[in-house]
mmCIF file of C-alpha atoms in Angstrom:
data_model
loop_
_atom_site.group_PDB
_atom_site.id
_atom_site.type_symbol
_atom_site.label_atom_id
_atom_site.label_comp_id
_atom_site.label_asym_id
_atom_site.label_seq_id
_atom_site.Cartn_x
_atom_site.Cartn_y
_atom_site.Cartn_z
ATOM 1 C CA MET A 26 -41.911 151.660 58.618
ATOM 2 C CA VAL A 27 -45.022 150.091 57.108
ATOM 3 C CA GLU A 28 -48.642 150.023 58.306
ATOM 4 C CA ARG A 29 -49.922 146.537 59.074
ATOM 5 C CA PRO A 30 -53.512 145.565 59.965
ATOM 6 C CA THR A 31 -53.829 145.494 63.719
ATOM 7 C CA PRO A 32 -53.616 141.821 64.872
ATOM 8 C CA GLY A 33 -56.697 140.558 66.660
ATOM 9 C CA ALA A 34 -54.628 139.687 69.718
ATOM 10 C CA PHE A 35 -53.598 143.354 70.069
ATOM 11 C CA ARG A 36 -57.184 144.362 70.837
ATOM 12 C CA PRO A 37 -58.662 145.948 72.946
ATOM 13 C CA ALA A 38 -55.341 147.498 74.010
ATOM 14 C CA VAL A 39 -54.769 148.859 70.505
ATOM 15 C CA LYS A 40 -57.807 150.525 68.978
ATOM 16 C CA THR A 41 -56.433 151.767 65.609
ATOM 17 C CA ALA A 42 -57.091 149.860 62.402
ATOM 18 C CA THR A 43 -53.348 149.565 61.604
ATOM 19 C CA VAL A 44 -50.084 149.432 63.512
ATOM 20 C CA PRO A 45 -46.773 150.841 62.303
ATOM 21 C CA MET A 46 -44.173 148.022 62.087
ATOM 22 C CA PHE A 47 -40.573 147.692 61.009
ATOM 23 C CA PRO A 48 -40.046 145.023 58.291
ATOM 24 C CA LEU A 49 -37.219 142.612 59.019
ATOM 25 C CA VAL A 50 -37.394 140.373 55.899
ATOM 26 C CA ARG A 51 -36.509 140.916 52.243
ATOM 27 C CA ASP A 52 -39.757 139.547 50.743
ATOM 28 C CA GLN A 53 -42.566 141.264 52.655
ATOM 29 C CA ALA A 54 -45.279 139.690 50.513
ATOM 30 C CA ARG A 55 -44.342 136.140 51.405
ATOM 31 C CA ARG A 56 -46.157 134.257 54.151
ATOM 32 C CA TRP A 57 -43.402 133.520 56.695
ATOM 33 C CA SER A 58 -43.294 130.904 59.397
ATOM 34 C CA PRO A 59 -44.064 132.483 62.805
ATOM 35 C CA GLY A 60 -41.360 132.771 65.461
ATOM 36 C CA TRP A 61 -41.636 132.730 69.249
ATOM 37 C CA CYS A 62 -42.818 135.476 71.540
ATOM 38 C CA THR A 63 -43.330 135.574 75.297
ATOM 39 C CA TYR A 64 -46.077 137.014 77.504
ATOM 40 C CA THR A 65 -44.485 139.690 79.633
ATOM 41 C CA ASP A 66 -47.038 139.642 82.475
ATOM 42 C CA GLY A 67 -45.183 140.141 85.718
ATOM 43 C CA PHE A 68 -41.830 140.833 84.155
ATOM 44 C CA ASP A 69 -41.691 144.338 85.659
ATOM 45 C CA GLU A 70 -40.857 142.937 89.095
ATOM 46 C CA ASN A 71 -37.858 140.902 87.902
ATOM 47 C CA PRO A 72 -34.674 142.962 87.796
ATOM 48 C CA ASP A 73 -32.840 140.430 85.591
ATOM 49 C CA ILE A 74 -35.365 140.721 82.749
ATOM 50 C CA GLU A 75 -35.211 143.344 80.024
ATOM 51 C CA VAL A 76 -37.501 143.528 76.980
ATOM 52 C CA PHE A 77 -36.097 145.060 73.772
ATOM 53 C CA CYS A 78 -38.995 144.802 71.320
ATOM 54 C CA GLY A 79 -42.138 142.966 70.327
ATOM 55 C CA GLY A 80 -43.496 141.992 66.931
ATOM 56 C CA GLU A 81 -46.593 140.987 65.040
ATOM 57 C CA ASN A 82 -47.991 138.053 66.987
ATOM 58 C CA GLU A 83 -51.066 136.170 68.123
ATOM 59 C CA LYS A 84 -50.595 136.675 71.905
ATOM 60 C CA SER A 85 -50.799 140.333 72.890
ATOM 61 C CA ALA A 86 -49.549 143.790 72.022
ATOM 62 C CA ARG A 87 -47.086 143.556 74.908
ATOM 63 C CA ALA A 88 -45.611 140.138 74.044
ATOM 64 C CA ALA A 89 -41.807 140.229 73.744
ATOM 65 C CA ALA A 90 -39.982 139.045 70.648
ATOM 66 C CA CYS A 91 -36.454 140.048 71.764
ATOM 67 C CA TRP A 92 -35.608 140.085 75.456
ATOM 68 C CA ARG A 93 -33.057 138.851 77.925
ATOM 69 C CA GLN A 94 -33.003 137.218 81.369
ATOM 70 C CA GLY A 95 -29.616 137.660 82.957
ATOM 71 C CA ASN A 96 -27.050 136.604 80.332
ATOM 72 C CA LEU A 97 -29.551 134.656 78.256
ATOM 73 C CA LEU A 98 -30.939 136.138 75.033
ATOM 74 C CA HIS A 99 -34.322 135.317 73.456
ATOM 75 C CA PHE A 100 -34.408 136.296 69.771
ATOM 76 C CA GLY A 101 -37.841 135.232 68.645
ATOM 77 C CA PHE A 102 -37.865 135.979 64.925
ATOM 78 C CA GLN A 103 -37.827 132.754 62.947
ATOM 79 C CA GLN A 104 -36.074 133.796 59.736
ATOM 80 C CA SER A 105 -32.427 133.082 59.016
ATOM 81 C CA PRO A 106 -30.018 135.980 58.430
ATOM 82 C CA ALA A 107 -30.082 135.213 54.712
ATOM 83 C CA GLU A 108 -33.879 135.757 54.667
ATOM 84 C CA MET A 109 -33.677 139.024 56.609
ATOM 85 C CA ASN A 110 -33.242 142.437 55.150
ATOM 86 C CA GLU A 111 -30.462 144.675 56.389
ATOM 87 C CA ALA A 112 -32.579 145.938 59.342
ATOM 88 C CA GLY A 113 -33.275 142.373 60.485
ATOM 89 C CA GLN A 114 -29.628 141.389 60.236
ATOM 90 C CA ARG A 115 -28.542 144.462 62.182
ATOM 91 C CA LEU A 116 -31.166 143.772 64.884
ATOM 92 C CA LEU A 117 -29.744 140.248 65.313
ATOM 93 C CA LEU A 118 -26.149 141.468 65.422
ATOM 94 C CA ASN A 119 -27.018 144.234 67.886
ATOM 95 C CA CYS A 120 -28.830 141.754 70.162
ATOM 96 C CA ILE A 121 -25.797 139.474 70.127
ATOM 97 C CA ALA A 122 -23.418 142.373 70.817
ATOM 98 C CA TYR A 123 -25.655 143.630 73.603
ATOM 99 C CA ILE A 124 -26.039 140.311 75.446
ATOM 100 C CA SER A 125 -22.263 139.814 75.313
ATOM 101 C CA ARG A 126 -21.948 142.699 77.771
ATOM 102 C CA PHE A 127 -23.792 140.804 80.553
ATOM 103 C CA THR A 128 -21.022 138.530 81.776
ATOM 104 C CA GLU A 129 -21.892 138.870 85.484
ATOM 105 C CA ASP A 130 -25.689 138.844 85.313
ATOM 106 C CA ARG A 131 -27.545 135.560 85.572
ATOM 107 C CA PRO A 132 -31.214 134.544 85.429
ATOM 108 C CA ILE A 133 -32.552 134.745 89.022
ATOM 109 C CA ALA A 134 -36.163 133.666 89.261
ATOM 110 C CA LEU A 135 -37.201 130.109 88.469
ATOM 111 C CA THR A 136 -39.742 130.155 85.646
ATOM 112 C CA PRO A 137 -40.938 126.596 84.952
ATOM 113 C CA SER A 138 -41.781 125.888 81.317
ATOM 114 C CA VAL A 139 -45.452 125.424 80.548
ATOM 115 C CA PHE A 140 -44.367 122.673 78.139
ATOM 116 C CA ALA A 141 -42.989 120.616 81.012
ATOM 117 C CA GLY A 142 -46.350 120.335 82.793
ATOM 118 C CA PRO A 143 -48.844 122.454 84.799
ATOM 119 C CA VAL A 144 -47.458 125.498 86.560
ATOM 120 C CA GLY A 145 -48.961 128.212 88.789
ATOM 121 C CA LEU A 146 -49.874 131.122 86.566
ATOM 122 C CA PRO A 147 -49.037 134.741 87.403
ATOM 123 C CA ARG A 148 -51.690 136.923 88.982
ATOM 124 C CA ALA A 149 -51.405 139.317 86.043
ATOM 125 C CA TYR A 150 -53.747 136.952 84.211
ATOM 126 C CA LEU A 151 -56.393 137.767 86.893
ATOM 127 C CA ASP A 152 -55.511 141.474 86.928
ATOM 128 C CA ARG A 153 -57.037 141.813 83.433
ATOM 129 C CA ARG A 154 -60.067 139.610 84.173
ATOM 130 C CA LEU A 155 -61.057 140.281 87.789
ATOM 131 C CA GLY A 156 -59.093 143.433 88.687
ATOM 132 C CA GLU A 157 -60.105 145.460 85.658
ATOM 133 C CA SER A 158 -63.508 144.115 84.678
ATOM 134 C CA GLY A 159 -64.708 141.892 87.529
ATOM 135 C CA ASP A 160 -65.740 139.348 84.891
ATOM 136 C CA MET A 161 -65.663 135.755 86.119
ATOM 137 C CA THR A 162 -66.504 134.357 82.664
ATOM 138 C CA ASP A 163 -62.919 133.855 81.520
ATOM 139 C CA ALA A 164 -61.329 133.435 84.998
ATOM 140 C CA THR A 165 -62.680 130.099 86.212
ATOM 141 C CA TRP A 166 -59.814 128.177 84.592
ATOM 142 C CA LEU A 167 -57.375 130.127 86.763
ATOM 143 C CA LEU A 168 -59.115 129.739 90.111
ATOM 144 C CA SER A 169 -59.582 126.880 92.587
ATOM 145 C CA HIS A 170 -63.071 125.440 92.900
ATOM 146 C CA PRO A 171 -63.643 126.814 96.425
ATOM 147 C CA THR A 172 -62.691 130.276 95.147
ATOM 148 C CA ILE A 173 -65.090 130.014 92.252
ATOM 149 C CA GLU A 174 -67.880 128.985 94.611
ATOM 150 C CA ARG A 175 -67.134 131.946 96.846
ATOM 151 C CA LEU A 176 -67.337 134.373 93.919
ATOM 152 C CA LYS A 177 -70.011 132.932 91.656
ATOM 153 C CA ASN A 178 -72.904 134.950 93.109
ATOM 154 C CA LYS A 179 -71.082 138.275 93.311
ATOM 155 C CA ASN A 180 -71.617 141.046 90.755
ATOM 156 C CA ARG A 181 -68.693 142.646 88.921
ATOM 157 C CA ASP A 182 -68.144 145.406 91.444
ATOM 158 C CA GLU A 183 -68.126 142.944 94.276
ATOM 159 C CA VAL A 184 -65.649 140.713 92.409
ATOM 160 C CA LYS A 185 -63.341 143.682 91.809
ATOM 161 C CA LYS A 186 -63.515 144.622 95.461
ATOM 162 C CA TRP A 187 -62.752 141.060 96.530
ATOM 163 C CA TYR A 188 -59.818 140.841 94.162
ATOM 164 C CA LEU A 189 -58.320 144.124 95.314
ATOM 165 C CA GLU A 190 -58.392 142.851 98.923
ATOM 166 C CA ALA A 191 -57.277 139.279 98.105
ATOM 167 C CA ARG A 192 -54.572 139.753 95.460
ATOM 168 C CA GLY A 193 -51.709 140.010 97.923
ATOM 169 C CA PHE A 194 -52.654 136.637 99.434
ATOM 170 C CA LEU A 195 -53.280 134.642 96.243
ATOM 171 C CA HIS A 196 -51.038 131.681 95.481
ATOM 172 C CA PRO A 197 -51.224 128.340 93.628
ATOM 173 C CA GLY A 198 -53.084 125.748 95.708
ATOM 174 C CA PRO A 199 -52.583 121.959 95.643
ATOM 175 C CA GLU A 200 -53.982 121.770 92.100
ATOM 176 C CA LEU A 201 -51.955 124.879 91.065
ATOM 177 C CA SER A 202 -55.167 126.928 90.646
ATOM 178 C CA LEU A 203 -55.034 130.283 92.399
ATOM 179 C CA GLU A 204 -56.589 130.688 95.806
ATOM 180 C CA VAL A 205 -56.135 132.678 99.006
ATOM 181 C CA ASP A 206 -53.317 131.502 101.260
ATOM 182 C CA GLU A 207 -55.166 131.369 104.539
ATOM 183 C CA ASP A 208 -51.966 131.328 106.567
ATOM 184 C CA ALA A 209 -50.878 134.621 105.006
ATOM 185 C CA ARG A 210 -54.288 136.230 105.352
ATOM 186 C CA THR A 211 -54.658 135.154 108.968
ATOM 187 C CA LEU A 212 -51.254 136.679 109.712
ATOM 188 C CA GLY A 213 -52.047 139.793 107.669
ATOM 189 C CA ALA A 214 -48.889 139.250 105.641
ATOM 190 C CA PRO A 215 -49.262 139.912 101.882
ATOM 191 C CA ILE A 216 -46.907 137.467 100.244
ATOM 192 C CA ASP A 217 -45.572 139.915 97.646
ATOM 193 C CA ARG A 218 -44.645 142.894 99.888
ATOM 194 C CA LEU A 219 -41.662 143.398 102.205
ATOM 195 C CA GLU A 220 -44.268 143.704 104.956
ATOM 196 C CA PHE A 221 -44.474 139.918 104.679
ATOM 197 C CA PHE A 222 -41.112 139.511 106.421
ATOM 198 C CA HIS A 223 -41.950 142.010 109.139
ATOM 199 C CA LYS A 224 -45.178 140.196 109.966
ATOM 200 C CA ALA A 225 -43.708 136.668 109.716
ATOM 201 C CA ILE A 226 -40.631 137.457 111.837
ATOM 202 C CA ALA A 227 -42.750 139.182 114.499
ATOM 203 C CA ALA A 228 -45.038 136.125 114.592
ATOM 204 C CA LEU A 229 -42.036 133.825 115.048
ATOM 205 C CA ARG A 230 -41.239 135.680 118.300
ATOM 206 C CA SER A 231 -44.786 135.211 119.641
ATOM 207 C CA GLY A 232 -44.646 131.438 119.836
ATOM 208 C CA ASP A 233 -47.440 128.815 119.565
ATOM 209 C CA ASN A 234 -49.813 128.918 116.586
ATOM 210 C CA PRO A 235 -48.654 132.259 115.064
ATOM 211 C CA ALA A 236 -45.052 131.014 115.136
ATOM 212 C CA ASN A 237 -45.995 127.791 113.398
ATOM 213 C CA ARG A 238 -47.913 129.673 110.796
ATOM 214 C CA ALA A 239 -45.012 132.069 110.213
ATOM 215 C CA ALA A 240 -42.557 129.165 109.853
ATOM 216 C CA ARG A 241 -44.793 127.597 107.168
ATOM 217 C CA LEU A 242 -45.009 130.900 105.305
ATOM 218 C CA LEU A 243 -41.269 131.528 105.369
ATOM 219 C CA ALA A 244 -40.602 128.027 104.123
ATOM 220 C CA ARG A 245 -43.192 128.561 101.369
ATOM 221 C CA TYR A 246 -42.117 132.025 100.093
ATOM 222 C CA ALA A 247 -38.696 133.073 101.391
ATOM 223 C CA PRO A 248 -35.648 132.418 99.204
ATOM 224 C CA MET A 249 -34.835 128.726 99.116
ATOM 225 C CA ASP A 250 -31.302 129.194 100.490
ATOM 226 C CA ALA A 251 -32.762 130.832 103.590
ATOM 227 C CA GLY A 252 -34.988 127.857 104.366
ATOM 228 C CA LYS A 253 -32.791 126.458 107.152
ATOM 229 C CA ILE A 254 -33.078 129.572 109.366
ATOM 230 C CA GLU A 255 -35.180 128.878 112.413
ATOM 231 C CA SER A 256 -34.873 131.629 115.018
ATOM 232 C CA ALA A 257 -36.501 135.041 114.778
ATOM 233 C CA ALA A 258 -33.189 136.714 115.666
ATOM 234 C CA VAL A 259 -31.356 135.119 112.736
ATOM 235 C CA TRP A 260 -34.261 135.866 110.393
ATOM 236 C CA ASP A 261 -34.115 139.498 111.541
ATOM 237 C CA GLN A 262 -30.369 139.623 110.825
ATOM 238 C CA TRP A 263 -30.903 137.983 107.398
ATOM 239 C CA PHE A 264 -33.716 140.401 106.480
ATOM 240 C CA THR A 265 -31.684 143.482 107.457
ATOM 241 C CA GLU A 266 -28.799 142.288 105.323
ATOM 242 C CA ASN A 267 -30.840 141.402 102.258
ATOM 243 C CA ARG A 268 -33.822 143.774 102.292
ATOM 244 C CA PRO A 269 -32.525 146.177 99.579
ATOM 245 C CA TYR A 270 -31.941 143.230 97.210
ATOM 246 C CA LEU A 271 -35.164 141.306 97.630
ATOM 247 C CA PHE A 272 -37.894 140.976 95.020
ATOM 248 C CA PHE A 273 -40.942 138.743 94.654
ATOM 249 C CA SER A 274 -41.771 136.742 91.521
ATOM 250 C CA ASP A 275 -45.068 134.974 90.733
ATOM 251 C CA GLN A 276 -43.786 133.561 87.428
ATOM 252 C CA GLY A 277 -44.617 129.969 88.317
ATOM 253 C CA ASP A 278 -42.992 129.498 91.710
ATOM 254 C CA TYR A 279 -44.371 132.383 93.857
ATOM 255 C CA ARG A 280 -41.209 133.057 95.852
ATOM 256 C CA TRP A 281 -38.887 135.842 97.046
ATOM 257 C CA TYR A 282 -35.378 136.069 95.614
ATOM 258 C CA VAL A 283 -32.156 137.859 96.473
ATOM 259 C CA ASP A 284 -30.620 139.739 93.523
ATOM 260 C CA LEU A 285 -26.989 138.689 94.112
ATOM 261 C CA LEU A 286 -25.579 141.032 91.481
ATOM 262 C CA ALA A 287 -27.269 144.019 93.181
ATOM 263 C CA LYS A 288 -25.977 142.802 96.547
ATOM 264 C CA ARG A 289 -22.382 142.478 95.264
ATOM 265 C CA ARG A 290 -22.529 145.983 93.864
ATOM 266 C CA GLY A 291 -24.319 147.456 96.882
ATOM 267 C CA VAL A 292 -27.146 148.853 94.701
ATOM 268 C CA PRO A 293 -30.843 148.208 95.577
ATOM 269 C CA CYS A 294 -32.282 145.783 93.009
ATOM 270 C CA GLY A 295 -35.022 148.272 92.086
ATOM 271 C CA GLU A 296 -32.317 150.605 90.816
ATOM 272 C CA LEU A 297 -30.158 148.027 89.035
ATOM 273 C CA ARG A 298 -32.065 147.523 85.832
ATOM 274 C CA GLY A 299 -31.372 147.254 82.083
ATOM 275 C CA THR A 300 -27.979 148.427 80.922
ATOM 276 C CA ALA A 301 -26.914 149.117 84.496
ATOM 277 C CA ARG A 302 -26.621 145.324 84.970
ATOM 278 C CA SER A 303 -24.032 144.988 82.230
ATOM 279 C CA SER A 304 -20.425 144.271 83.186
ATOM 280 C CA ARG A 305 -18.182 147.204 83.832
ATOM 281 C CA PRO A 306 -15.377 147.841 81.362
#
């Protein structure tokens, strides 16, 4: 291990002047080309994602350098094996050996690439800005104009209170900026909790406006392969069958998913994580 100056992007999470790091290259004095790392905001909810390690980077202390989604491996270090020292070569080999064990697992949530065009950003970006500090200064680029207008005269404590109450109803609006889903708030159905299905299915039974609102919400957030279900009775049956295997992702698409690997194995998706998702011998 060597001590490296703490990267600016690691602050304020890391307060020490240096950070212990593990060198992966032969020539540590050379200025190397940077590799690729990934923000891990929201990854904790996705059972198919597992982070192995980070690295020195310009994003954040929690950014992932080596991680997997299903049977796909992301190895973010740029250097070739010939440029790596023994530790770097062994890390690469271990990552390849490890991912080879996940023959049944597959990526589940759709995560549109930011390089392909605008996407709805995860609420974790607002957690740091509004949830923790209540500071609107660096949050306006994430929010819809009506939401900004609603919050602009509130002090920090009022903004934090609003965010705590509104977070479960936030979704990308027509311009992909985050705003409250009025259908969900009117129904009292937070889009990211299992309570969402209880409230929506109950509203389907009531008929008229609540049923129409529930149908819009289920089409918007339920798994795409469930979109053709119409009756409350069939929704109830579907929810009972899939409840242990459901999880919500706000990584671009803001939608519920069924963890099919967990369902095949009869293990709740919250318990089927990491190595447990590898294929059995």
